[in-house]
Short mmCIF file of C-alpha atoms in Angstrom, two decimals:
data_model
loop_
_atom_site.label_atom_id
_atom_site.label_comp_id
_atom_site.label_asym_id
_atom_site.label_seq_id
_atom_site.Cartn_x
_atom_site.Cartn_y
_atom_site.Cartn_z
CA UNK A 1 21.27 40.46 73.80
CA UNK A 2 22.17 43.96 72.46
CA UNK A 3 25.62 43.53 73.79
CA UNK A 4 26.05 40.45 71.61
CA UNK A 5 24.92 42.34 68.58
CA UNK A 6 27.17 45.18 69.20
CA UNK A 7 30.10 42.70 69.73
CA UNK A 8 29.38 41.03 66.41
CA UNK A 9 29.19 44.33 64.57
CA UNK A 10 32.59 45.38 65.99
CA UNK A 11 34.24 42.08 65.03
CA UNK A 12 32.72 42.37 61.56
CA UNK A 13 33.91 45.94 61.35
CA UNK A 14 37.29 45.12 62.53
CA UNK A 15 37.54 42.16 60.00
CA UNK A 16 36.42 44.44 57.01
CA UNK A 17 39.07 47.08 58.07
CA UNK A 18 41.79 44.63 58.31
CA UNK A 19 40.96 43.19 54.90
CA UNK A 20 40.87 46.53 53.41
CA UNK A 21 44.23 47.47 54.89
CA UNK A 22 45.77 44.10 53.80
CA UNK A 23 44.52 44.73 50.27
CA UNK A 24 46.23 48.15 50.34
CA UNK A 25 49.45 46.64 51.75
CA UNK A 26 49.45 44.18 48.78
CA UNK A 27 49.17 47.14 46.40
CA UNK A 28 51.99 48.80 48.15
CA UNK A 29 54.15 45.81 47.80
CA UNK A 30 53.28 45.45 44.16
CA UNK A 31 54.15 49.14 43.47
CA UNK A 32 57.51 48.63 45.25
CA UNK A 33 58.11 45.77 42.90
CA UNK A 34 57.19 47.84 40.00
CA UNK A 35 59.47 50.75 40.79
CA UNK A 36 62.38 48.37 41.27
CA UNK A 37 61.69 46.54 38.11
CA UNK A 38 61.50 50.09 36.19
CA UNK A 39 64.72 51.06 37.92
CA UNK A 40 66.56 47.77 37.05
CA UNK A 41 65.30 47.61 33.46
CA UNK A 42 67.75 47.57 30.50
CA UNK A 43 66.88 50.58 28.23
CA UNK A 44 67.10 50.72 24.46
CA UNK A 45 63.90 52.62 23.42
CA UNK A 46 62.63 52.66 27.01
CA UNK A 47 59.44 50.85 26.07
CA UNK A 48 60.00 47.82 28.40
CA UNK A 49 60.60 49.98 31.54
CA UNK A 50 57.61 52.24 30.62
CA UNK A 51 55.35 49.24 30.17
CA UNK A 52 55.65 47.75 33.73
CA UNK A 53 52.20 48.17 35.44
CA UNK A 54 50.38 47.21 38.65
CA UNK A 55 46.90 45.90 38.72
CA UNK A 56 44.97 45.34 41.94
CA UNK A 57 41.33 44.80 42.80
CA UNK A 58 40.99 48.59 43.07
CA UNK A 59 42.42 49.46 39.70
CA UNK A 60 45.13 49.34 37.20
CA UNK A 61 47.66 51.67 35.54
CA UNK A 62 48.04 49.34 32.49
CA UNK A 63 46.37 51.78 29.97
CA UNK A 64 48.65 54.56 31.08
CA UNK A 65 51.69 52.38 31.07
CA UNK A 66 50.78 50.79 27.72
CA UNK A 67 50.47 54.23 26.16
CA UNK A 68 53.85 55.35 27.46
CA UNK A 69 55.44 51.95 26.18
CA UNK A 70 53.93 52.86 22.72
CA UNK A 71 55.13 56.52 22.83
CA UNK A 72 58.60 55.29 23.43
CA UNK A 73 58.52 52.74 20.72
CA UNK A 74 55.49 52.80 18.36
CA UNK A 75 56.48 49.29 17.01
CA UNK A 76 56.50 47.65 20.35
CA UNK A 77 54.35 44.59 20.76
CA UNK A 78 51.80 45.16 23.49
CA UNK A 79 50.39 42.26 25.51
CA UNK A 80 46.97 42.00 27.07
CA UNK A 81 46.56 43.06 30.47
CA UNK A 82 46.72 40.35 33.36
CA UNK A 83 44.23 41.11 36.08
CA UNK A 84 44.28 39.73 39.62
CA UNK A 85 41.76 37.07 40.54
CA UNK A 86 40.32 39.22 43.32
CA UNK A 87 40.90 41.17 46.60
CA UNK A 88 44.28 40.35 48.38
CA UNK A 89 46.04 39.93 45.08
CA UNK A 90 48.05 42.24 42.79
CA UNK A 91 49.73 41.59 39.46
CA UNK A 92 53.01 43.32 38.40
CA UNK A 93 52.97 42.82 34.68
CA UNK A 94 54.98 43.84 31.69
CA UNK A 95 53.01 45.33 28.67
CA UNK A 96 55.92 45.09 26.17
CA UNK A 97 56.16 41.72 24.57
CA UNK A 98 59.73 41.42 24.47
CA UNK A 99 60.07 41.75 28.32
CA UNK A 100 60.15 38.18 28.88
CA UNK A 101 63.04 37.54 26.54
CA UNK A 102 65.01 40.26 28.32
CA UNK A 103 64.13 38.78 31.72
CA UNK A 104 64.93 35.16 30.83
CA UNK A 105 67.24 35.33 27.86
CA UNK A 106 66.96 33.65 24.43
CA UNK A 107 69.07 30.92 22.85
CA UNK A 108 71.84 33.50 21.85
CA UNK A 109 71.20 36.42 24.22
CA UNK A 110 71.97 36.56 27.84
CA UNK A 111 69.06 37.31 30.30
CA UNK A 112 69.08 40.84 31.79
CA UNK A 113 66.79 40.12 34.75
CA UNK A 114 64.96 43.11 36.09
CA UNK A 115 61.45 41.94 37.50
CA UNK A 116 62.80 38.87 39.57
CA UNK A 117 65.48 40.94 41.45
CA UNK A 118 62.87 43.55 42.23
CA UNK A 119 60.53 40.92 43.57
CA UNK A 120 63.20 39.31 45.54
CA UNK A 121 64.22 42.68 47.19
CA UNK A 122 60.65 43.55 48.00
CA UNK A 123 60.29 40.20 49.97
CA UNK A 124 62.22 41.90 52.75
CA UNK A 125 59.78 44.71 53.09
CA UNK A 126 56.51 42.74 52.93
CA UNK A 127 55.89 42.55 56.71
CA UNK A 128 56.73 46.32 57.02
CA UNK A 129 54.13 47.29 54.33
CA UNK A 130 51.51 45.17 56.23
CA UNK A 131 52.33 46.62 59.61
CA UNK A 132 52.28 50.21 58.31
CA UNK A 133 48.84 49.75 56.79
CA UNK A 134 47.54 48.04 60.01
CA UNK A 135 49.04 50.62 62.31
CA UNK A 136 47.55 53.48 60.32
CA UNK A 137 44.11 52.23 61.35
CA UNK B 1 82.12 34.31 58.71
CA UNK B 2 82.23 33.94 54.93
CA UNK B 3 84.11 36.68 53.22
CA UNK B 4 84.15 35.27 49.64
CA UNK B 5 82.10 35.70 46.69
CA UNK B 6 79.57 32.80 46.38
CA UNK B 7 78.75 33.12 42.78
CA UNK B 8 81.68 31.22 41.42
CA UNK B 9 81.08 28.49 44.08
CA UNK B 10 77.35 28.19 42.94
CA UNK B 11 78.19 28.03 39.38
CA UNK B 12 81.03 25.42 39.72
CA UNK B 13 78.55 23.30 41.66
CA UNK B 14 75.88 23.66 38.92
CA UNK B 15 78.48 22.59 36.29
CA UNK B 16 79.43 19.66 38.46
CA UNK B 17 75.87 18.53 39.35
CA UNK B 18 74.70 18.96 35.66
CA UNK B 19 77.65 17.05 34.22
CA UNK B 20 76.95 14.22 36.66
CA UNK B 21 73.20 14.14 36.16
CA UNK B 22 72.94 15.07 32.53
CA UNK B 23 76.13 13.90 30.97
CA UNK B 24 74.75 13.80 27.50
CA UNK B 25 74.19 17.56 27.29
CA UNK B 26 76.68 20.48 27.60
CA UNK B 27 75.90 23.07 30.11
CA UNK B 28 76.87 26.71 29.77
CA UNK B 29 76.74 29.70 31.98
CA UNK B 30 74.73 32.75 30.80
CA UNK B 31 74.73 31.93 27.04
CA UNK B 32 75.82 29.16 24.82
CA UNK B 33 78.35 29.81 22.19
CA UNK B 34 77.35 30.29 18.62
CA UNK B 35 76.91 26.92 16.84
CA UNK B 36 76.73 24.86 20.13
CA UNK B 37 75.22 21.36 19.67
CA UNK B 38 71.52 21.36 20.79
CA UNK B 39 69.87 20.72 22.91
CA UNK B 40 72.01 22.25 25.46
CA UNK B 41 71.63 23.55 29.09
CA UNK B 42 71.88 27.20 30.06
CA UNK B 43 71.90 28.54 33.64
CA UNK B 44 71.93 32.12 34.70
CA UNK B 45 71.64 34.00 37.99
CA UNK B 46 68.28 35.82 38.33
CA UNK B 47 68.73 37.46 41.76
CA UNK B 48 70.67 37.17 44.98
CA UNK B 49 70.41 38.14 48.67
CA UNK B 50 72.37 37.59 51.80
CA UNK B 51 71.23 36.25 55.15
CA UNK B 52 73.12 38.41 57.47
CA UNK B 53 73.21 38.27 61.33
CA UNK B 54 74.75 40.23 64.18
CA UNK B 55 78.24 41.50 63.45
CA UNK B 56 77.66 41.51 59.64
CA UNK B 57 78.26 37.70 59.65
CA UNK B 58 76.92 36.25 56.40
CA UNK B 59 75.30 33.03 56.94
CA UNK B 60 74.65 32.23 53.36
CA UNK B 61 74.02 33.73 49.99
CA UNK B 62 70.43 32.88 48.66
CA UNK B 63 70.70 32.69 44.91
CA UNK B 64 68.00 32.19 42.36
CA UNK B 65 69.24 30.48 39.17
CA UNK B 66 67.32 29.86 35.91
CA UNK B 67 68.27 26.45 34.55
CA UNK B 68 66.98 25.50 31.24
CA UNK B 69 67.24 22.96 28.45
CA UNK B 70 67.17 24.87 25.09
CA UNK B 71 66.44 23.15 21.71
CA UNK B 72 65.11 23.78 18.18
CA UNK B 73 61.97 22.01 18.41
CA UNK B 74 58.15 22.53 18.02
CA UNK B 75 57.39 20.45 21.04
CA UNK B 76 58.32 20.76 24.82
CA UNK B 77 57.93 16.78 24.86
CA UNK B 78 61.31 16.68 22.91
CA UNK B 79 63.00 18.56 25.82
CA UNK B 80 61.22 16.86 28.50
CA UNK B 81 63.62 13.86 29.16
CA UNK B 82 66.59 16.26 29.49
CA UNK B 83 64.56 18.59 31.61
CA UNK B 84 63.45 15.87 34.03
CA UNK B 85 67.18 14.81 34.34
CA UNK B 86 68.01 18.44 35.34
CA UNK B 87 65.26 18.52 37.94
CA UNK B 88 66.52 15.13 39.36
CA UNK B 89 70.18 16.37 39.41
CA UNK B 90 69.26 19.74 41.22
CA UNK B 91 66.01 19.43 43.20
CA UNK B 92 66.52 18.78 46.81
CA UNK B 93 70.28 18.47 46.23
CA UNK B 94 73.20 19.75 48.34
CA UNK B 95 76.98 19.34 48.05
CA UNK B 96 80.52 20.58 48.30
CA UNK B 97 82.56 22.40 45.86
CA UNK B 98 85.96 24.06 46.16
CA UNK B 99 85.62 26.87 48.61
CA UNK B 100 82.02 26.51 49.29
CA UNK B 101 79.07 24.50 50.38
CA UNK B 102 75.70 24.34 48.62
CA UNK B 103 73.48 23.96 51.79
CA UNK B 104 70.37 23.23 49.65
CA UNK B 105 69.13 23.64 46.00
CA UNK B 106 65.53 23.33 45.57
CA UNK B 107 63.24 24.26 42.47
CA UNK B 108 60.81 27.16 43.18
CA UNK B 109 59.03 26.92 39.97
CA UNK B 110 58.87 25.34 36.53
CA UNK B 111 59.86 27.39 33.45
CA UNK B 112 59.15 27.34 29.77
CA UNK B 113 59.50 29.70 26.90
CA UNK B 114 59.08 29.76 23.21
CA UNK B 115 61.01 31.89 20.86
CA UNK B 116 60.85 32.23 17.09
CA UNK B 117 63.87 33.07 15.14
CA UNK B 118 64.04 32.98 11.28
CA UNK B 119 60.85 31.04 11.14
CA UNK B 120 62.13 28.32 13.55
CA UNK B 121 61.01 27.61 16.93
CA UNK B 122 63.34 27.34 19.81
CA UNK B 123 62.02 26.21 23.11
CA UNK B 124 63.23 26.46 26.70
CA UNK B 125 62.26 24.07 29.35
CA UNK B 126 63.56 24.01 32.96
CA UNK B 127 63.05 25.74 36.23
CA UNK B 128 64.11 28.53 38.69
CA UNK B 129 66.24 26.89 41.50
CA UNK B 130 67.17 28.51 44.87
CA UNK B 131 70.58 27.83 45.90
CA UNK B 132 71.73 28.50 49.53
CA UNK B 133 75.61 28.96 49.21
CA UNK B 134 78.06 29.20 52.03
CA UNK B 135 81.59 30.39 51.01
CA UNK B 136 84.51 28.94 52.99
#
């Protein structure tokens, strides 16, 4: 009987550990996307690049990024934070309201994508981030 | 082994497919010229990556394109028939074009955007499509 309880505890513990590490890997991937987007971003005042944030179940740098975007351009329109629905999810968001028009273009302005290329580039490293977190157990 | 640039092949095929599937609208790459009759179609590359195998052999280029119908309107419904035709022309499509083959074109997500300019609303309705392009 006691062996069965120990086994159950171990499985529960392993499951919790894997879930935590998977969450961290999701955060790592999101930060890679954010860094790529910041690097790709077209710059005028710098508010768009400064305003790219990451929100995970563990926390968010939205407040810090929003403040940096405002410092770069006091007139920038700031969007509300988008939060993940729960563990295992992360959001890479743009606080500067004009970011979407730069990413996708307008009727008379060509798009200058910065977030999509960063997300596409990060796809290739997703498995690596997960393995790195699991192997660090 | 393909050693050509696939972008011009992808865009030639998009022009060809859109002209056949949505003959009533003009399609433009990147941006429509000033004064273009609207609604119009605009497509632009969003991101690309290559599938490479041993020996640096490039199997295909995977290209994401935003394809959208753009018009001055206060309702997406006005753009919906044209956007439906774009989807029918491109989703699950494939084909040949001079110097290349479009192995597959599939929509990955729908797209919509509203912009305001001088008190007027312009709306964009379409999708993000992934093209697998092989140069020859």
